[in-house]
Each structure stands twice: as structure tokens, then as C-alpha cells.
């Protein structure tokens, strides 16, 4: 438990630093979700119109202890019909199977339902190929789908499914680091 609290404190400090770097005038968000074996915290803020800087942490006990840290820079667009972002993400894997990091590409996309504008459906995915990795990491990915509901203009609740996996250059090979359902809340400001 002490390790989990330490990771959440580190993520909160990193999120605060990202938001300060993004500036108080820019749009931003804080996101927290929980699953049966994992907790995830993310923070993001627009550093200029249409460009968001963010970071986060996933701590999972799905099979063994795994912590994934990420920092990302995305081009973003949000309007009444969709919420999308595409760009680059550095992911650092700290697991019982191996450690390493790499630069990947990916993004997210959600569409708002015309009949129920408070509801959005979509998902995200990021892939880190072996050509841009370090340490034990050969390649890795994180994928997820979510159904979101806007309780207020600044608060979204959601349910979703996530899978994170990595292939390590050691005897452990390909490992699923987190898989399962989650429930979360996102604050927008």
C-alpha cells in the first residue's frame, strides 16, 4: 500500500507541474479511475490552442506488480460532435518482468451521441515499437474503450475496459500488465 500511495503522490506532483507549465488560462483535465487490480491518474493541459501536454501513471497488480508512467504531447480538438487527440507518448515500464521505456504514437477519439449529447463513446490506443525503446522493453501498448457521461459541464464519469501489455527482451517475453474494467471520473477546467 505504501508503494501505491508513493506512486499517487508522484503522479499528483507531476500532474501539478504539467498544469503549471500549461498555464492557468488553458483548458485542462484531471482523471482518476479504479479497477479490480489497478489505479490510474492522469493530468493534461493545453499549452496552446489545440496542443495538449499530459502525463499519467497506472499501477497494476493484475498478475505481478507493474507501474507504467507516461508523458504525451497531442494535437487535440473538442467540439459538440467529437473529442479527438493524436500525437506522441513516452511510456516508461517498471515491472516485475522488466524495465524500460520507449516513444510511441497513438491517440484517442470520442463521439457525442446526437440523441443524448451528455453521452460520448470512444477509446484510445498507444503503441511503442521496438525501434524506439530502451532497457528490457522490446515493444508495448495500451488500449482502452470507454462510455462517458457528462454529469456537469466540468465533470465526466465513465466506465471502460483497458489492456496494457509489453514484450521484454529477457526470459519473460510478452506479458499482459493490466486487463479489466474500470470506473472513473474526469474533471475539466
mmCIF file of C-alpha atoms in Angstrom:
data_model
loop_
_atom_site.group_PDB
_atom_site.id
_atom_site.type_symbol
_atom_site.label_atom_id
_atom_site.label_comp_id
_atom_site.label_asym_id
_atom_site.label_seq_id
_atom_site.Cartn_x
_atom_site.Cartn_y
_atom_site.Cartn_z
ATOM 1 C CA UNK A 1 0.000 0.000 0.000
ATOM 2 C CA UNK A 2 2.876 2.369 0.791
ATOM 3 C CA UNK A 3 4.194 1.904 -2.747
ATOM 4 C CA UNK A 4 0.781 2.760 -4.231
ATOM 5 C CA UNK A 5 0.499 5.924 -2.120
ATOM 6 C CA UNK A 6 4.037 6.895 -3.146
ATOM 7 C CA UNK A 7 3.145 6.427 -6.833
ATOM 8 C CA UNK A 8 -0.029 8.516 -6.464
ATOM 9 C CA UNK A 9 1.884 11.309 -4.715
ATOM 10 C CA UNK A 10 4.490 11.306 -7.503
ATOM 11 C CA UNK A 11 1.755 11.371 -10.143
ATOM 12 C CA UNK A 12 -0.041 14.227 -8.377
ATOM 13 C CA UNK A 13 3.156 16.279 -8.206
ATOM 14 C CA UNK A 14 3.921 15.576 -11.865
ATOM 15 C CA UNK A 15 0.345 16.460 -12.823
ATOM 16 C CA UNK A 16 0.558 19.719 -10.914
ATOM 17 C CA UNK A 17 3.829 20.589 -12.627
ATOM 18 C CA UNK A 18 2.274 19.854 -16.026
ATOM 19 C CA UNK A 19 -0.698 22.079 -15.271
ATOM 20 C CA UNK A 20 1.549 24.922 -14.114
ATOM 21 C CA UNK A 21 3.591 24.522 -17.316
ATOM 22 C CA UNK A 22 0.389 24.599 -19.360
ATOM 23 C CA UNK A 23 -0.677 27.868 -17.738
ATOM 24 C CA UNK A 24 -3.749 28.760 -15.731
ATOM 25 C CA UNK A 25 -5.612 30.181 -18.736
ATOM 26 C CA UNK A 26 -5.550 26.981 -20.805
ATOM 27 C CA UNK A 27 -8.043 24.122 -20.722
ATOM 28 C CA UNK A 28 -7.040 21.133 -18.659
ATOM 29 C CA UNK A 29 -8.255 17.944 -17.025
ATOM 30 C CA UNK A 30 -7.583 15.610 -14.121
ATOM 31 C CA UNK A 31 -8.626 11.966 -14.463
ATOM 32 C CA UNK A 32 -8.758 9.149 -11.902
ATOM 33 C CA UNK A 33 -10.010 5.618 -12.488
ATOM 34 C CA UNK A 34 -10.075 2.434 -10.460
ATOM 35 C CA UNK A 35 -10.380 -1.199 -11.455
ATOM 36 C CA UNK A 36 -10.232 -4.505 -9.606
ATOM 37 C CA UNK A 37 -6.426 -4.653 -9.916
ATOM 38 C CA UNK A 38 -5.355 -1.142 -10.925
ATOM 39 C CA UNK A 39 -5.483 2.581 -10.311
ATOM 40 C CA UNK A 40 -4.740 5.261 -12.917
ATOM 41 C CA UNK A 41 -4.221 9.013 -12.561
ATOM 42 C CA UNK A 42 -3.738 11.431 -15.473
ATOM 43 C CA UNK A 43 -3.365 15.190 -15.846
ATOM 44 C CA UNK A 44 -3.377 17.210 -19.057
ATOM 45 C CA UNK A 45 -3.451 20.833 -20.103
ATOM 46 C CA UNK A 46 -3.413 22.770 -23.352
ATOM 47 C CA UNK A 47 -0.102 24.600 -23.736
ATOM 48 C CA UNK A 48 -1.568 26.493 -26.679
ATOM 49 C CA UNK A 49 -4.788 26.284 -28.676
ATOM 50 C CA UNK A 50 -5.092 22.705 -29.979
ATOM 51 C CA UNK A 51 -1.884 21.313 -28.380
ATOM 52 C CA UNK A 52 -2.067 19.416 -25.067
ATOM 53 C CA UNK A 53 0.716 18.252 -22.775
ATOM 54 C CA UNK A 54 -0.133 15.474 -20.345
ATOM 55 C CA UNK A 55 1.119 12.677 -18.198
ATOM 56 C CA UNK A 56 -0.055 9.862 -16.015
ATOM 57 C CA UNK A 57 0.581 6.681 -14.115
ATOM 58 C CA UNK A 58 -1.026 3.244 -13.975
ATOM 59 C CA UNK A 59 -0.236 0.977 -11.044
ATOM 60 C CA UNK A 60 -1.486 -2.573 -11.533
ATOM 61 C CA UNK A 61 -1.336 -5.829 -9.599
ATOM 62 C CA UNK A 62 -3.053 -7.727 -12.433
ATOM 63 C CA UNK A 63 -0.605 -10.656 -12.350
ATOM 64 C CA UNK A 64 2.520 -9.142 -10.903
ATOM 65 C CA UNK A 65 3.476 -5.649 -9.811
ATOM 66 C CA UNK A 66 3.622 -3.191 -12.751
ATOM 67 C CA UNK A 67 3.779 0.582 -12.919
ATOM 68 C CA UNK A 68 3.544 2.460 -16.222
ATOM 69 C CA UNK A 69 4.393 6.158 -16.388
ATOM 70 C CA UNK A 70 3.719 8.278 -19.453
ATOM 71 C CA UNK A 71 4.158 11.799 -20.795
ATOM 72 C CA UNK A 72 2.482 12.828 -24.043
ATOM 73 C CA UNK A 73 2.130 15.700 -26.483
ATOM 74 C CA UNK A 74 -1.052 15.628 -28.570
ATOM 75 C CA UNK A 75 -2.836 17.719 -31.141
ATOM 76 C CA UNK A 76 -6.418 17.971 -29.822
ATOM 77 C CA UNK A 77 -9.833 19.129 -30.970
ATOM 78 C CA UNK A 78 -13.056 19.183 -28.984
ATOM 79 C CA UNK A 79 -16.438 20.340 -30.196
ATOM 80 C CA UNK A 80 -20.095 19.302 -29.814
ATOM 81 C CA UNK A 81 -19.644 16.296 -32.115
ATOM 82 C CA UNK A 82 -16.254 14.843 -31.147
ATOM 83 C CA UNK A 83 -13.258 14.936 -28.835
ATOM 84 C CA UNK A 84 -10.028 13.732 -30.511
ATOM 85 C CA UNK A 85 -6.288 13.834 -29.908
ATOM 86 C CA UNK A 86 -3.352 12.393 -31.857
ATOM 87 C CA UNK A 87 0.347 12.503 -31.076
ATOM 88 C CA UNK A 88 3.375 11.017 -29.338
ATOM 89 C CA UNK A 89 3.760 9.400 -25.927
ATOM 90 C CA UNK A 90 6.814 8.311 -23.947
ATOM 91 C CA UNK A 91 5.928 5.326 -21.748
ATOM 92 C CA UNK A 92 8.209 4.014 -19.015
ATOM 93 C CA UNK A 93 7.574 0.454 -17.793
ATOM 94 C CA UNK A 94 8.631 -0.501 -14.252
ATOM 95 C CA UNK A 95 7.536 -4.112 -13.776
ATOM 96 C CA UNK A 96 8.488 -7.378 -12.126
ATOM 97 C CA UNK A 97 9.119 -8.715 -15.661
ATOM 98 C CA UNK A 98 11.490 -5.994 -16.830
ATOM 99 C CA UNK A 99 12.057 -2.263 -17.053
ATOM 100 C CA UNK A 100 12.403 0.113 -19.962
ATOM 101 C CA UNK A 101 10.735 2.824 -21.936
ATOM 102 C CA UNK A 102 10.006 3.988 -25.418
ATOM 103 C CA UNK A 103 8.433 6.558 -27.692
ATOM 104 C CA UNK A 104 5.115 5.591 -29.203
ATOM 105 C CA UNK A 105 2.316 7.021 -31.292
ATOM 106 C CA UNK A 106 -1.429 6.949 -30.842
ATOM 107 C CA UNK A 107 -4.378 8.935 -29.699
ATOM 108 C CA UNK A 108 -7.953 8.980 -28.535
ATOM 109 C CA UNK A 109 -11.331 9.647 -30.080
ATOM 110 C CA UNK A 110 -14.862 10.058 -28.718
ATOM 111 C CA UNK A 111 -18.118 10.910 -30.457
ATOM 112 C CA UNK A 112 -21.061 12.564 -28.727
ATOM 113 C CA UNK A 113 -24.428 10.967 -29.360
ATOM 114 C CA UNK A 114 -26.830 13.439 -31.071
ATOM 115 C CA UNK A 115 -29.838 11.995 -29.206
ATOM 116 C CA UNK A 116 -28.003 12.180 -25.856
ATOM 117 C CA UNK A 117 -25.377 14.952 -26.023
ATOM 118 C CA UNK A 118 -24.127 14.221 -22.477
ATOM 119 C CA UNK A 119 -23.031 10.725 -23.607
ATOM 120 C CA UNK A 120 -19.856 10.029 -25.580
ATOM 121 C CA UNK A 121 -18.417 6.723 -26.771
ATOM 122 C CA UNK A 122 -14.876 6.021 -27.892
ATOM 123 C CA UNK A 123 -11.472 4.852 -26.905
ATOM 124 C CA UNK A 124 -7.733 5.277 -27.068
ATOM 125 C CA UNK A 125 -4.621 3.410 -28.096
ATOM 126 C CA UNK A 126 -0.866 3.941 -27.990
ATOM 127 C CA UNK A 127 1.793 1.630 -29.461
ATOM 128 C CA UNK A 128 5.530 1.740 -28.742
ATOM 129 C CA UNK A 129 7.547 -0.145 -31.398
ATOM 130 C CA UNK A 130 10.892 -1.801 -30.690
ATOM 131 C CA UNK A 131 12.867 0.649 -32.819
ATOM 132 C CA UNK A 132 12.491 3.443 -30.207
ATOM 133 C CA UNK A 133 12.784 1.585 -26.888
ATOM 134 C CA UNK A 134 15.362 1.289 -24.125
ATOM 135 C CA UNK A 135 16.157 -1.145 -21.345
ATOM 136 C CA UNK A 136 14.413 -4.535 -21.367
ATOM 137 C CA UNK A 137 11.445 -3.233 -23.379
ATOM 138 C CA UNK A 138 11.050 -4.560 -26.930
ATOM 139 C CA UNK A 139 7.578 -3.091 -27.577
ATOM 140 C CA UNK A 140 4.404 -2.245 -25.697
ATOM 141 C CA UNK A 141 0.876 -0.945 -25.986
ATOM 142 C CA UNK A 142 -2.118 0.355 -24.078
ATOM 143 C CA UNK A 143 -5.676 0.155 -25.454
ATOM 144 C CA UNK A 144 -8.999 1.124 -23.959
ATOM 145 C CA UNK A 145 -12.665 1.775 -24.688
ATOM 146 C CA UNK A 146 -14.960 3.990 -22.631
ATOM 147 C CA UNK A 147 -18.541 5.199 -22.332
ATOM 148 C CA UNK A 148 -18.616 8.672 -20.750
ATOM 149 C CA UNK A 149 -21.455 10.680 -19.242
ATOM 150 C CA UNK A 150 -21.192 14.442 -18.535
ATOM 151 C CA UNK A 151 -22.820 14.979 -15.146
ATOM 152 C CA UNK A 152 -21.999 18.696 -15.395
ATOM 153 C CA UNK A 153 -20.035 20.710 -17.983
ATOM 154 C CA UNK A 154 -16.905 20.117 -15.860
ATOM 155 C CA UNK A 155 -17.376 16.550 -14.568
ATOM 156 C CA UNK A 156 -17.485 13.345 -16.636
ATOM 157 C CA UNK A 157 -17.993 9.889 -15.199
ATOM 158 C CA UNK A 158 -17.161 6.814 -17.235
ATOM 159 C CA UNK A 159 -16.898 3.051 -17.390
ATOM 160 C CA UNK A 160 -14.429 1.269 -19.607
ATOM 161 C CA UNK A 161 -12.122 -1.603 -20.413
ATOM 162 C CA UNK A 162 -8.322 -1.382 -20.635
ATOM 163 C CA UNK A 163 -5.460 -3.654 -21.637
ATOM 164 C CA UNK A 164 -1.761 -2.835 -21.316
ATOM 165 C CA UNK A 165 0.991 -5.220 -22.387
ATOM 166 C CA UNK A 166 4.699 -5.275 -23.131
ATOM 167 C CA UNK A 167 7.215 -7.588 -24.759
ATOM 168 C CA UNK A 168 10.519 -7.750 -22.898
ATOM 169 C CA UNK A 169 13.949 -8.693 -24.307
ATOM 170 C CA UNK A 170 14.556 -11.133 -21.477
ATOM 171 C CA UNK A 171 13.276 -14.548 -20.428
ATOM 172 C CA UNK A 172 9.819 -13.112 -19.596
ATOM 173 C CA UNK A 173 8.828 -12.214 -23.183
ATOM 174 C CA UNK A 174 5.329 -10.907 -23.871
ATOM 175 C CA UNK A 175 3.285 -10.056 -20.746
ATOM 176 C CA UNK A 176 -0.143 -8.578 -20.123
ATOM 177 C CA UNK A 177 0.435 -5.979 -17.402
ATOM 178 C CA UNK A 178 -3.154 -4.844 -16.877
ATOM 179 C CA UNK A 179 -6.531 -6.001 -18.184
ATOM 180 C CA UNK A 180 -10.010 -5.306 -16.978
ATOM 181 C CA UNK A 181 -12.851 -2.933 -16.331
ATOM 182 C CA UNK A 182 -12.551 0.427 -14.668
ATOM 183 C CA UNK A 183 -14.780 3.203 -13.419
ATOM 184 C CA UNK A 184 -13.547 6.759 -13.360
ATOM 185 C CA UNK A 185 -14.139 10.459 -13.115
ATOM 186 C CA UNK A 186 -12.605 13.305 -15.108
ATOM 187 C CA UNK A 187 -12.594 16.960 -14.032
ATOM 188 C CA UNK A 188 -12.355 19.530 -16.829
ATOM 189 C CA UNK A 189 -11.374 23.162 -16.232
#
